[in-house]
mmCIF file of C-alpha atoms in Angstrom:
data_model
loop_
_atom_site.group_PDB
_atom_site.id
_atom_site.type_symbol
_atom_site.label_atom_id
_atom_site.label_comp_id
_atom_site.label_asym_id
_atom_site.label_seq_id
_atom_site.Cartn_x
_atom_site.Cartn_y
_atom_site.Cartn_z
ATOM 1 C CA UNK I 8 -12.413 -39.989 -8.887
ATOM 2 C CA UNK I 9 -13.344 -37.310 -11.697
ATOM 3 C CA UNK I 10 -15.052 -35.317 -8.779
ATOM 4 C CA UNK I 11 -12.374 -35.245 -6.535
ATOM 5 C CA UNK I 12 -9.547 -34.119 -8.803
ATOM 6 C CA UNK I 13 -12.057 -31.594 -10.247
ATOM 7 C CA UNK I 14 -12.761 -30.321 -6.646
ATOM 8 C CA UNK I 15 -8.821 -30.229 -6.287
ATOM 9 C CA UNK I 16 -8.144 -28.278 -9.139
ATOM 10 C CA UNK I 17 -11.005 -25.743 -8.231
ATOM 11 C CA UNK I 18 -9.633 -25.450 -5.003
ATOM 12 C CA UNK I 19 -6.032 -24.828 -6.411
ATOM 13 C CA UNK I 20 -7.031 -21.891 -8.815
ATOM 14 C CA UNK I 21 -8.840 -20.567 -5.553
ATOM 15 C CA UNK I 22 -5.590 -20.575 -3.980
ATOM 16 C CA UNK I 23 -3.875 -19.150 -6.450
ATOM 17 C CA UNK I 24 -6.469 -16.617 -7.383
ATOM 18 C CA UNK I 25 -6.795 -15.120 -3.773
ATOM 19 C CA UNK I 26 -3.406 -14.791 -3.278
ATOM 20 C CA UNK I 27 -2.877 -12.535 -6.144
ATOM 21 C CA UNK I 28 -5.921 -10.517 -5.081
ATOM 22 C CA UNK I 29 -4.367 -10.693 -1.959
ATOM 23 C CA UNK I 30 -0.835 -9.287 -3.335
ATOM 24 C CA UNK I 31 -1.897 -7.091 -5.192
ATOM 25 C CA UNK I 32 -3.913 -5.334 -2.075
ATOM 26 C CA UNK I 33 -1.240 -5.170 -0.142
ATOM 27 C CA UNK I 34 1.344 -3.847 -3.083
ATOM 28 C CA UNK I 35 -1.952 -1.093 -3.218
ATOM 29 C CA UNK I 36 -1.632 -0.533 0.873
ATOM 30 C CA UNK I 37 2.371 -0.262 0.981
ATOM 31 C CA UNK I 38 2.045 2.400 -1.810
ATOM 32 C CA UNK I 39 -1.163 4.429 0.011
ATOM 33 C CA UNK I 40 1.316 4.148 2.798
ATOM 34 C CA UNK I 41 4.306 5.693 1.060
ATOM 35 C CA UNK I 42 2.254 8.452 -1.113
ATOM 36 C CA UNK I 43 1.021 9.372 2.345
ATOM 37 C CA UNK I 44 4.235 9.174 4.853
ATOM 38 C CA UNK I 45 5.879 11.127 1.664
ATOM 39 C CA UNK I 46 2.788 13.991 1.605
ATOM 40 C CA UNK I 47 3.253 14.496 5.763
ATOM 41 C CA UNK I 48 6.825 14.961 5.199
ATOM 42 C CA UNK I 49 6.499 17.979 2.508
ATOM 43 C CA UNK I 50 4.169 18.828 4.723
ATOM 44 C CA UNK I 51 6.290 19.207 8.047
ATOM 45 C CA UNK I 52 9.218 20.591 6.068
ATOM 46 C CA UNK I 53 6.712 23.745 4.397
ATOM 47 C CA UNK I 54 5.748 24.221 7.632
ATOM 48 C CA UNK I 55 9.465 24.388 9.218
ATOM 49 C CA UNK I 56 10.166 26.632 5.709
ATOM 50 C CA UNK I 57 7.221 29.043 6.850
ATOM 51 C CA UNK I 58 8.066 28.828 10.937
ATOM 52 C CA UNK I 59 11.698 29.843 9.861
ATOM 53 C CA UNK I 60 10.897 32.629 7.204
ATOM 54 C CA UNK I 61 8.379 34.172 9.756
ATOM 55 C CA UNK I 62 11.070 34.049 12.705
ATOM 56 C CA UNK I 63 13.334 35.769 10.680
ATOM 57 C CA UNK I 64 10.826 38.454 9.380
ATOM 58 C CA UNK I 65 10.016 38.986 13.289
ATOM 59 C CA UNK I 66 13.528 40.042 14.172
ATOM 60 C CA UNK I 67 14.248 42.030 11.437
#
């Protein structure tokens, strides 16, 4: 009977342990994703900033 609630408790702070891990990887991937989608916007807009500054140099 000792075993058995011994094995259950193990198995309940495995639980618990992977899904933290488990949280906390995927709080880590949605921010990679933001920090990312966030850098290829500044991106696109420096590159719309230098597309429109050299269209206007052209015609003047």
């Amino acid at each position: 009977m000792l075993l058995l609630l011994t094995l259950l408790i193990k198995a309940r702070v495995q639980i618990v342990t992977g899904s933290a891990i488990g949280i906390f990887l995927l709080l880590l991937q949605t921010l990679a994703f933001l920090a990312i989608s966030g850098g290829l916007v500044l991106a696109a807009g420096g590159a719309a900033l230098v597309a429109k500054q050299q269209r206007r140099s052209a015609s003047a």
